[in-house]
XYZ file of C-alpha atoms in Angstrom:
621
model
C -1.330 -20.634 -2.082
C -3.856 -17.871 -2.005
C -2.841 -14.565 -0.584
C -4.614 -13.549 2.651
C -6.961 -10.628 2.433
C -5.692 -7.227 3.397
C -7.389 -5.455 6.262
C -10.288 -3.270 5.231
C -9.367 0.429 5.256
C -12.242 2.878 4.959
C -11.564 6.221 3.234
C -13.241 8.175 6.038
C -10.041 9.772 7.254
C -6.317 9.301 7.556
C -6.724 7.155 10.650
C -8.811 4.423 9.024
C -11.523 2.518 10.886
C -13.119 -0.899 10.372
C -16.756 -1.317 9.394
C -19.314 -1.032 12.161
C -19.574 -3.862 14.712
C -16.777 -5.886 13.071
C -13.856 -6.945 15.256
C -10.439 -6.261 13.725
C -6.844 -6.438 14.852
C -5.157 -3.017 14.591
C -1.635 -2.807 13.175
C 0.062 0.571 12.818
C 2.581 0.738 9.991
C 5.052 3.273 8.569
C 6.202 3.741 4.975
C 9.929 3.164 4.524
C 12.257 4.519 1.826
C 11.543 1.474 -0.383
C 7.785 2.241 -0.379
C 6.963 -0.739 1.831
C 4.693 -0.560 4.855
C 6.628 -1.767 7.913
C 4.682 -2.728 11.053
C 5.352 -1.288 14.469
C 5.625 -3.823 17.282
C 2.524 -4.865 19.177
C 3.679 -2.907 22.242
C 4.003 0.286 20.221
C 0.605 -0.281 18.577
C -1.074 -0.653 21.993
C 0.526 2.633 23.038
C -0.676 4.439 19.892
C -4.202 3.093 20.350
C -4.286 4.306 23.962
C -3.251 7.813 22.899
C -5.758 7.712 20.024
C -8.627 7.012 22.438
C -7.721 10.085 24.483
C -7.120 12.554 21.632
C -7.486 11.727 17.934
C -5.635 14.937 17.047
C -2.777 14.477 19.470
C 0.778 13.253 19.095
C 2.329 9.959 20.184
C 5.802 9.858 21.727
C 7.095 6.422 20.728
C 10.097 6.562 23.051
C 7.777 6.120 26.036
C 7.401 2.421 25.248
C 10.455 1.628 23.083
C 13.895 3.025 23.904
C 15.021 2.540 20.295
C 12.275 4.912 19.095
C 13.139 7.839 21.371
C 13.587 10.365 18.494
C 10.209 9.555 16.907
C 6.817 11.249 17.316
C 3.598 10.429 15.431
C 1.223 13.294 14.619
C -2.223 11.655 14.517
C -3.878 14.483 12.589
C -1.436 14.535 9.648
C -0.711 10.790 10.011
C 3.045 11.233 9.796
C 5.962 10.032 11.864
C 8.492 12.774 12.645
C 12.114 12.164 13.649
C 13.212 15.033 15.858
C 16.983 14.797 15.384
C 16.955 14.687 11.559
C 13.631 16.213 10.542
C 12.635 13.154 8.502
C 8.880 12.672 8.087
C 7.226 9.438 6.938
C 3.555 8.546 6.388
C 1.910 6.145 8.841
C -1.341 4.228 8.571
C -3.731 2.254 10.757
C -4.381 -1.101 9.111
C -6.776 -3.881 10.094
C -6.551 -7.666 9.953
C -8.631 -10.660 10.942
C -8.400 -11.542 14.669
C -7.502 -15.142 13.793
C -4.484 -14.072 11.715
C -0.872 -13.922 12.902
C -1.014 -10.434 14.501
C -4.158 -11.390 16.407
C -2.323 -14.387 17.882
C 0.877 -12.465 18.619
C 2.917 -14.482 16.098
C 5.844 -12.757 14.418
C 7.895 -14.256 11.559
C 11.423 -12.896 11.157
C 14.465 -13.409 8.910
C 18.133 -13.027 9.833
C 19.948 -10.172 8.108
C 23.653 -9.904 7.250
C 24.452 -8.396 10.631
C 22.956 -11.362 12.497
C 19.922 -9.384 13.697
C 16.324 -10.535 13.181
C 13.990 -8.479 10.974
C 10.215 -8.888 10.959
C 8.470 -9.532 7.652
C 5.864 -7.146 6.293
C 2.525 -7.982 7.885
C 0.859 -9.427 4.781
C 3.852 -11.720 4.245
C 3.828 -12.704 7.920
C 0.169 -13.671 7.641
C 0.807 -15.690 4.479
C 3.668 -17.591 6.105
C 1.614 -18.314 9.216
C -1.314 -19.626 7.141
C 0.978 -22.032 5.301
C 2.604 -23.058 8.585
C -0.763 -23.840 10.181
C -1.740 -25.948 7.170
C 1.526 -27.899 7.602
C 2.804 -27.118 4.123
C 6.469 -28.145 3.740
C 7.332 -25.016 1.774
C 5.870 -21.731 0.541
C 6.463 -19.823 -2.689
C 6.192 -16.041 -2.206
C 6.130 -15.280 -5.936
C 2.363 -14.734 -5.754
C 3.125 -11.725 -3.541
C 5.762 -10.453 -5.951
C 8.836 -11.780 -4.094
C 11.423 -14.220 -5.464
C 11.765 -16.256 -2.265
C 10.952 -19.769 -1.107
C 10.205 -20.553 2.547
C 11.198 -24.018 3.827
C 9.540 -24.867 7.124
C 11.522 -28.074 7.769
C 14.841 -26.195 7.840
C 13.249 -22.863 8.863
C 15.051 -21.020 6.085
C 14.366 -18.556 3.281
C 16.010 -19.052 -0.137
C 16.447 -16.507 -2.900
C 15.329 -18.224 -6.111
C 17.803 -16.269 -8.236
C 20.993 -16.345 -6.161
C 20.132 -19.567 -4.229
C 21.284 -17.860 -1.068
C 19.650 -19.003 2.165
C 18.846 -17.107 5.326
C 17.628 -18.371 8.651
C 13.963 -17.961 9.555
C 12.203 -18.008 12.906
C 8.697 -17.907 14.359
C 8.385 -15.895 17.555
C 5.503 -15.492 20.010
C 4.928 -11.909 21.135
C 2.174 -9.732 22.534
C -1.007 -9.869 20.444
C -1.849 -6.699 18.549
C -4.728 -4.555 19.894
C -8.304 -5.449 19.001
C -10.949 -2.886 18.056
C -14.681 -3.226 17.430
C -17.631 -0.895 16.873
C -18.495 2.201 14.898
C -16.434 5.333 14.338
C -16.471 7.785 17.253
C -17.287 11.348 16.192
C -14.275 12.691 18.079
C -12.012 10.719 15.761
C -13.282 12.194 12.489
C -10.568 14.097 10.632
C -10.071 16.916 9.856
C -12.023 18.595 12.630
C -12.815 22.210 13.326
C -11.293 22.548 16.752
C -9.364 20.477 19.198
C -11.252 19.054 22.116
C -8.197 18.110 24.160
C -5.148 19.867 25.512
C -2.466 20.343 22.804
C 0.997 18.887 23.273
C 3.394 21.457 24.711
C 6.627 20.110 23.233
C 8.534 22.444 20.884
C 8.135 20.210 17.862
C 4.343 19.910 18.192
C 3.996 23.649 18.763
C 5.966 24.259 15.570
C 3.913 21.721 13.623
C 0.571 23.086 14.850
C 1.463 26.735 14.232
C 2.905 25.965 10.795
C -0.169 23.941 9.823
C -2.464 26.825 10.778
C -0.379 29.383 8.857
C -0.178 27.106 5.831
C -3.914 26.507 5.661
C -4.663 30.227 6.086
C -2.322 31.246 3.250
C -3.595 28.515 0.947
C -7.215 29.517 1.625
C -6.370 33.156 0.866
C -4.729 32.275 -2.443
C -7.642 30.048 -3.439
C -10.060 32.945 -2.911
C -7.990 35.035 -5.369
C -7.794 32.269 -7.967
C -10.605 31.800 -10.519
C -13.079 29.130 -9.469
C -12.409 25.691 -10.881
C -15.199 23.344 -11.991
C -16.101 20.848 -9.266
C -14.650 17.361 -9.772
C -17.035 14.513 -10.533
C -18.441 12.785 -7.470
C -16.638 9.446 -6.980
C -18.726 6.318 -6.571
C -19.476 5.251 -3.014
C -16.898 2.613 -1.948
C -18.393 -0.728 -0.971
C -18.955 -1.168 2.732
C -18.846 2.546 3.520
C -21.637 4.142 5.531
C -23.985 6.581 3.758
C -22.778 10.147 3.649
C -19.120 9.204 4.138
C -16.721 11.838 2.813
C -13.573 10.764 0.981
C -10.870 12.990 2.431
C -7.575 13.392 0.590
C -4.660 12.012 2.611
C -1.689 14.275 3.138
C 1.439 13.711 1.078
C 4.795 14.412 2.625
C 7.460 15.782 0.271
C 5.602 14.385 -2.726
C 4.748 17.384 -4.840
C 1.884 18.593 -2.599
C 1.386 20.663 0.508
C 2.787 19.187 3.677
C -0.651 18.881 5.305
C -4.081 18.407 3.818
C -6.094 21.409 2.670
C -9.006 22.761 4.756
C -12.257 20.864 4.673
C -13.909 23.599 2.572
C -11.799 22.681 -0.450
C -12.973 20.022 -2.920
C -11.237 16.787 -1.967
C -9.900 14.053 -4.189
C -11.068 10.516 -3.513
C -8.580 8.492 -1.548
C -7.369 5.295 -3.122
C -8.688 2.037 -1.836
C -6.239 -0.547 -0.476
C -4.715 -2.650 -3.177
C -5.291 -0.076 -5.894
C -2.249 0.777 -8.038
C -0.806 4.290 -7.739
C -2.231 6.966 -10.014
C -0.179 9.395 -11.991
C -0.265 12.846 -10.336
C -0.661 14.500 -13.727
C -3.471 12.250 -14.907
C -5.977 11.274 -12.169
C -7.726 8.099 -13.057
C -5.023 7.188 -15.574
C -3.643 3.765 -16.280
C -2.264 1.961 -13.234
C 1.432 1.386 -12.888
C 2.256 -2.251 -12.242
C 5.204 -3.257 -10.102
C 6.601 -5.918 -7.862
C 8.457 -5.772 -4.601
C 11.478 -7.677 -3.394
C 12.211 -8.226 0.270
C 15.699 -6.741 -0.105
C 15.143 -4.475 -3.113
C 13.107 -1.282 -3.461
C 10.024 -1.382 -5.619
C 6.561 0.155 -6.043
C 4.315 -0.360 -3.042
C 1.283 -2.559 -3.564
C -0.945 -0.607 -1.155
C -0.815 3.116 -1.755
C -3.737 4.562 0.197
C -1.561 7.079 2.055
C 0.777 7.861 -0.819
C -1.900 9.275 -3.137
C -0.747 12.723 -4.193
C -2.839 15.787 -3.480
C -3.549 18.310 -6.204
C -1.580 21.542 -6.263
C -3.877 24.514 -5.568
C -4.352 26.903 -8.533
C -2.201 29.995 -8.493
C 0.474 28.464 -6.240
C 3.723 27.646 -8.090
C 5.424 24.336 -7.426
C 8.921 24.833 -6.024
C 11.040 21.685 -6.240
C 13.916 21.605 -3.763
C 16.603 19.581 -5.479
C 19.943 18.242 -4.323
C 22.137 21.107 -3.181
C 25.325 19.950 -4.858
C 23.698 18.252 -7.824
C 24.729 14.744 -6.806
C 24.138 13.827 -3.163
C 20.796 13.770 -1.334
C 19.612 16.674 0.789
C 20.317 16.200 4.492
C 17.078 14.907 6.083
C 16.985 17.612 8.756
C 17.428 20.351 6.141
C 14.756 18.729 3.976
C 12.292 18.576 6.860
C 12.826 22.178 7.925
C 12.697 23.374 4.290
C 9.400 21.567 3.831
C 7.894 23.229 6.905
C 9.044 26.718 5.886
C 7.881 26.377 2.278
C 4.546 25.005 3.431
C 4.123 27.942 5.813
C 4.750 30.298 2.868
C 1.947 28.617 0.930
C 4.231 26.837 -1.519
C 3.775 23.142 -2.332
C 6.739 21.087 -1.230
C 8.455 18.942 -3.857
C 11.679 17.563 -2.451
C 13.384 15.215 -4.865
C 14.207 11.785 -3.503
C 17.675 10.357 -4.002
C 17.518 7.801 -6.833
C 18.119 4.164 -5.997
C 21.234 2.427 -7.366
C 20.746 -0.242 -10.023
C 22.933 -3.030 -8.695
C 22.022 -5.900 -11.023
C 21.182 -6.331 -14.704
C 17.863 -7.715 -15.949
C 17.486 -11.502 -15.569
C 19.634 -13.519 -17.973
C 18.848 -17.072 -19.101
C 21.578 -19.698 -19.119
C 21.474 -19.891 -22.923
C 22.409 -16.186 -23.140
C 25.481 -16.553 -20.924
C 28.605 -16.936 -23.067
C 32.336 -17.377 -22.377
C 34.532 -14.294 -22.590
C 36.447 -14.332 -25.903
C 40.192 -14.660 -25.476
C 39.915 -15.823 -21.856
C 40.035 -19.588 -21.352
C 37.509 -21.188 -19.011
C 34.687 -19.675 -17.007
C 35.762 -20.407 -13.439
C 38.787 -20.357 -11.134
C 38.911 -21.939 -7.706
C 41.404 -21.411 -4.917
C 42.007 -23.908 -2.170
C 43.643 -23.542 1.182
C 47.188 -24.721 0.783
C 50.364 -24.227 2.730
C 52.559 -21.365 1.592
C 55.949 -22.215 0.169
C 58.610 -21.635 2.791
C 61.575 -23.282 1.134
C 63.478 -19.995 1.268
C 64.407 -18.742 4.709
C 64.127 -14.972 5.354
C 67.839 -14.128 4.989
C 68.017 -15.957 1.636
C 65.065 -13.945 0.305
C 66.586 -10.643 1.496
C 69.996 -11.447 -0.001
C 68.392 -12.379 -3.302
C 66.973 -8.887 -3.862
C 69.575 -6.666 -2.147
C 73.210 -5.649 -2.453
C 75.372 -4.845 0.534
C 76.356 -1.199 1.059
C 79.840 -0.706 2.507
C 79.541 3.020 3.280
C 75.871 3.808 3.977
C 74.734 7.445 4.009
C 73.814 9.185 7.266
C 70.028 8.982 6.820
C 67.122 7.169 8.436
C 66.152 3.559 7.823
C 62.423 3.968 7.198
C 61.679 0.589 8.824
C 63.233 1.071 12.273
C 63.744 4.877 11.995
C 67.351 4.541 13.242
C 70.240 6.024 11.282
C 71.760 3.715 8.685
C 75.233 4.371 10.106
C 74.129 2.859 13.428
C 72.853 -0.587 14.327
C 69.299 -1.681 13.388
C 66.496 -0.920 15.795
C 65.736 -4.640 15.785
C 69.070 -5.368 17.474
C 68.182 -7.183 20.675
C 64.584 -7.714 19.514
C 65.328 -10.062 16.629
C 68.364 -12.219 17.268
C 69.886 -13.572 14.088
C 73.118 -15.495 13.778
C 73.824 -14.710 10.115
C 72.662 -11.102 9.620
C 74.519 -8.574 11.755
C 72.509 -5.509 12.935
C 74.874 -2.945 11.380
C 74.729 -4.353 7.824
C 72.917 -2.213 5.216
C 71.516 -3.355 1.862
C 70.199 -1.645 -1.268
C 67.209 -3.044 -3.163
C 68.109 -3.861 -6.776
C 65.589 -1.927 -8.907
C 64.455 1.008 -6.792
C 67.740 1.578 -4.934
C 66.230 2.273 -1.497
C 68.466 1.291 1.427
C 67.604 -0.393 4.740
C 69.247 -2.386 7.488
C 69.359 -5.989 6.365
C 68.077 -7.060 9.776
C 65.089 -4.717 9.329
C 64.279 -6.331 5.975
C 64.518 -9.777 7.574
C 62.121 -8.677 10.343
C 59.686 -7.166 7.808
C 59.671 -10.345 5.724
C 59.213 -12.574 8.789
C 56.170 -10.557 9.878
C 54.542 -10.770 6.429
C 53.148 -13.509 4.248
C 56.564 -15.216 3.851
C 55.798 -16.123 0.231
C 59.283 -15.518 -1.204
C 58.554 -11.957 -2.328
C 59.720 -8.642 -0.922
C 58.041 -5.240 -1.226
C 59.891 -1.966 -0.768
C 58.201 -0.075 2.087
C 59.057 3.283 0.471
C 58.007 2.996 -3.185
C 56.027 -0.301 -2.954
C 58.098 -1.935 -5.692
C 57.628 -5.704 -5.577
C 60.462 -8.187 -5.872
C 59.371 -11.713 -6.728
C 55.762 -12.907 -6.980
C 53.554 -11.413 -4.309
C 50.719 -13.514 -2.914
C 48.024 -12.591 -0.431
C 45.922 -14.126 2.323
C 42.605 -14.494 0.487
C 40.464 -17.338 1.887
C 39.429 -20.255 -0.367
C 36.620 -19.555 -2.818
C 35.438 -19.483 -6.423
C 35.621 -16.866 -9.180
C 33.288 -17.126 -12.192
C 33.256 -14.892 -15.285
C 31.105 -14.797 -18.404
C 29.396 -12.515 -20.924
C 25.824 -11.298 -20.510
C 23.800 -9.609 -23.307
C 23.415 -6.248 -21.575
C 25.407 -3.023 -21.843
C 26.897 -0.860 -19.121
C 26.239 2.912 -19.015
C 28.853 4.527 -21.223
C 29.442 1.313 -23.222
C 26.252 1.059 -25.244
C 27.778 -0.903 -28.135
C 29.428 -3.654 -26.077
C 28.207 -6.517 -23.950
C 29.161 -6.888 -20.311
C 31.594 -9.154 -18.503
C 30.107 -10.301 -15.228
C 32.413 -11.575 -12.492
C 30.951 -13.509 -9.570
C 33.070 -14.005 -6.447
C 31.921 -16.508 -3.846
C 33.775 -17.121 -0.579
C 32.201 -19.141 2.251
C 32.804 -18.634 5.950
C 35.639 -20.622 7.475
C 38.465 -20.762 9.980
C 41.444 -18.417 9.810
C 44.794 -19.925 8.933
C 48.275 -19.103 10.236
C 48.620 -16.235 7.735
C 45.492 -14.485 9.020
C 45.074 -12.016 11.938
C 43.551 -14.534 14.391
C 44.556 -18.107 13.482
C 42.005 -20.718 14.501
C 39.183 -18.197 14.859
C 36.102 -18.240 12.624
C 35.794 -15.559 9.951
C 32.594 -14.327 8.301
C 31.934 -13.679 4.609
C 29.173 -11.084 4.221
C 27.502 -10.170 0.948
C 28.639 -13.157 -1.105
C 28.294 -13.967 -3.915
C 29.486 -10.540 -5.043
C 28.765 -9.488 -8.636
C 31.164 -7.175 -10.487
C 31.067 -5.791 -14.031
C 33.480 -4.880 -16.846
C 32.842 -3.762 -20.430
C 33.580 -6.415 -23.048
C 36.214 -4.436 -24.933
C 39.951 -4.861 -25.307
C 40.843 -3.048 -22.110
C 38.038 -4.736 -20.160
C 39.255 -8.190 -21.176
C 42.798 -7.141 -20.223
C 41.564 -6.183 -16.755
C 39.743 -9.524 -16.479
C 42.902 -11.496 -17.285
C 44.840 -9.577 -14.641
C 42.045 -10.036 -12.097
C 42.188 -13.782 -12.711
C 45.918 -13.678 -11.996
C 45.306 -11.621 -8.858
C 42.631 -14.107 -7.750
C 44.981 -17.047 -8.217
C 47.576 -15.188 -6.138
C 44.945 -14.576 -3.411
C 45.124 -10.785 -3.752
C 41.480 -9.788 -4.371
C 40.230 -10.253 -0.798
C 41.725 -10.531 2.643
C 40.504 -10.925 6.223
C 40.274 -7.808 8.328
C 37.835 -5.180 9.646
C 35.026 -3.908 7.419
C 35.078 -0.154 6.777
C 31.315 -0.281 6.166
C 30.054 -2.183 9.209
C 33.057 -2.136 11.542
C 32.898 -5.919 11.851
C 36.241 -7.609 12.488
C 37.426 -11.031 11.294
C 35.467 -10.767 8.059
C 36.309 -10.965 4.350
C 37.035 -7.491 2.890
C 38.301 -6.076 -0.397
C 42.090 -5.825 -0.702
C 42.925 -2.500 -2.441
C 41.764 -3.563 -5.924
C 38.566 -1.684 -6.673
C 35.650 -3.360 -8.440
C 32.461 -2.027 -10.001
C 29.530 -3.653 -8.192
C 26.793 -1.301 -9.467
C 25.504 -2.350 -12.892
C 23.137 0.334 -14.190
C 24.131 3.493 -12.296
C 26.989 5.170 -10.460
C 25.293 6.561 -7.364
C 27.687 4.938 -4.901
C 30.872 5.521 -6.925
C 31.065 1.789 -7.666
C 29.350 1.857 -11.057
C 29.405 3.274 -14.560
C 29.951 5.548 -16.387
C 33.484 6.071 -15.080
C 35.949 6.963 -17.820
C 39.048 6.496 -15.651
C 38.111 3.255 -13.879
C 39.854 0.775 -16.189
C 43.111 2.751 -16.094
C 42.867 3.117 -12.315
C 42.327 -0.586 -11.699
C 45.241 -1.442 -13.997
C 47.425 0.819 -11.842
C 46.140 -0.880 -8.677
C 46.926 -4.302 -10.140
C 50.415 -3.146 -11.082
C 50.909 -1.970 -7.498
C 50.133 -5.535 -6.398
C 52.754 -6.910 -8.795
C 50.187 -8.049 -11.387
C 51.010 -6.741 -14.863
C 50.161 -7.730 -18.421
C 53.549 -9.303 -18.943
C 52.994 -11.549 -15.925
C 49.497 -12.502 -17.105
C 50.792 -13.565 -20.534
C 53.496 -15.647 -18.913
């Protein structure tokens, strides 16, 4: 299917206007951290257009029409969105589409994210989906747009072609985006010499306006001191542009250039046309950089009209502001304020962006996937089965303890009563065989507790025939967990992890579907969710890595890798979470702490497995 044409964006100014006497639908968009242009809603776009008609140099308070956008303000002159509580600034653009396309009809296509919320597609993807829908195509392949997804209209779902994971899809009718027609009003040309309207009186806009004026004055002064540079060659006139149109350089926020564009007296670089690949800042007109996007993965942006980098004025040193501690990103508010202050001092702003984690290896064909040497099979499955309860609680406690005739006068760390007195569970847990004053000592570690307390602890646990000392965590018997049913796959891939250049990689794939909680879970009979599956984890293919794999297989079979609880990341309850055995889920970097290189990881995970009662001796048995 052919890709729909992008809206025409004229390089007259940062605002962008359609050709004369041509009707176009206006969609305002902002550039996110993955270099993708995300559309504002139709309601917000109508509000921006109304403000634009009144003052092309003014600012737009987005919170006036959308309560979720209260912190955000758009400065129409610099074409940037500013977040007041963090200082984050992002480029915005005014894009145009055909009135008969999806935004002109008020049609929005959305996909369901992991949190159950609906997210709108990028506008060009939305238009492509709508065109296929109107032509009654049963499915749509988005690979022509650089995305590895298939859209199925019969089931209204989106499928990842690599992972085969499906997400729900929906088509929603909303307010149509604003329509514009006609030539460019003179009052909307940018930059202009003076403001024709009343300036905004809010503190942020006063700071921005005063800083912009100081910045331009200092830059102009330093340019007068610098030796004159030869004028750049005149760029060819873009097709469709009116005679005499000036190509004005768009401003670049935190991208190695001044925060706002230089004064109109300075020679300007030609702005890039929509669809043109990004140019190297050190070599204007150099070879384009190809790249593809993924709906859920950062990548180079296809349209880079606003992200073209401005040249650094001669005589002004570049001052990169890097991460303060050498590892983490600069706080957005500090970055924004630093950018404003450096710009006011006449210094180009070059804040380094936090690098993106490399979560997955390059694509691997099935013929390159090999079994792990020394580990039989490539898959383990667990099914929901009843736990063995042949041993009653008192039998399990007696098996691992010895009675103490004269206990010491110290606390029982289960009930916090003295060992020389009756158990705190006396009267709470009535038991005919175990008397509340009896005390027992665990065989290996020697810690002492009321026998009735140990019976109560075992009865409130998994009741799998094992006992774990609450003081030193020593395990007696074979401990099993409450992991839901699922599948564990493992194999070799022909790629190396950072820090293990001479070895291939063991890839582990865990897959657990949603289901209903059993009697061993927090809320029996209630549905549980399984977010982020299948989950990919990585080990080096060396002796210690294969040892860890064998123990992880044992832990999987004992249902110890995952459990059902509350997610520390999202706060969601009744969901599948990791169970105190750390895994490396980041393949090519270690930005999140869950990747390589990490010299101590293999030893640490072996210690965690031992704490769960999984050791090498058990794995060999």
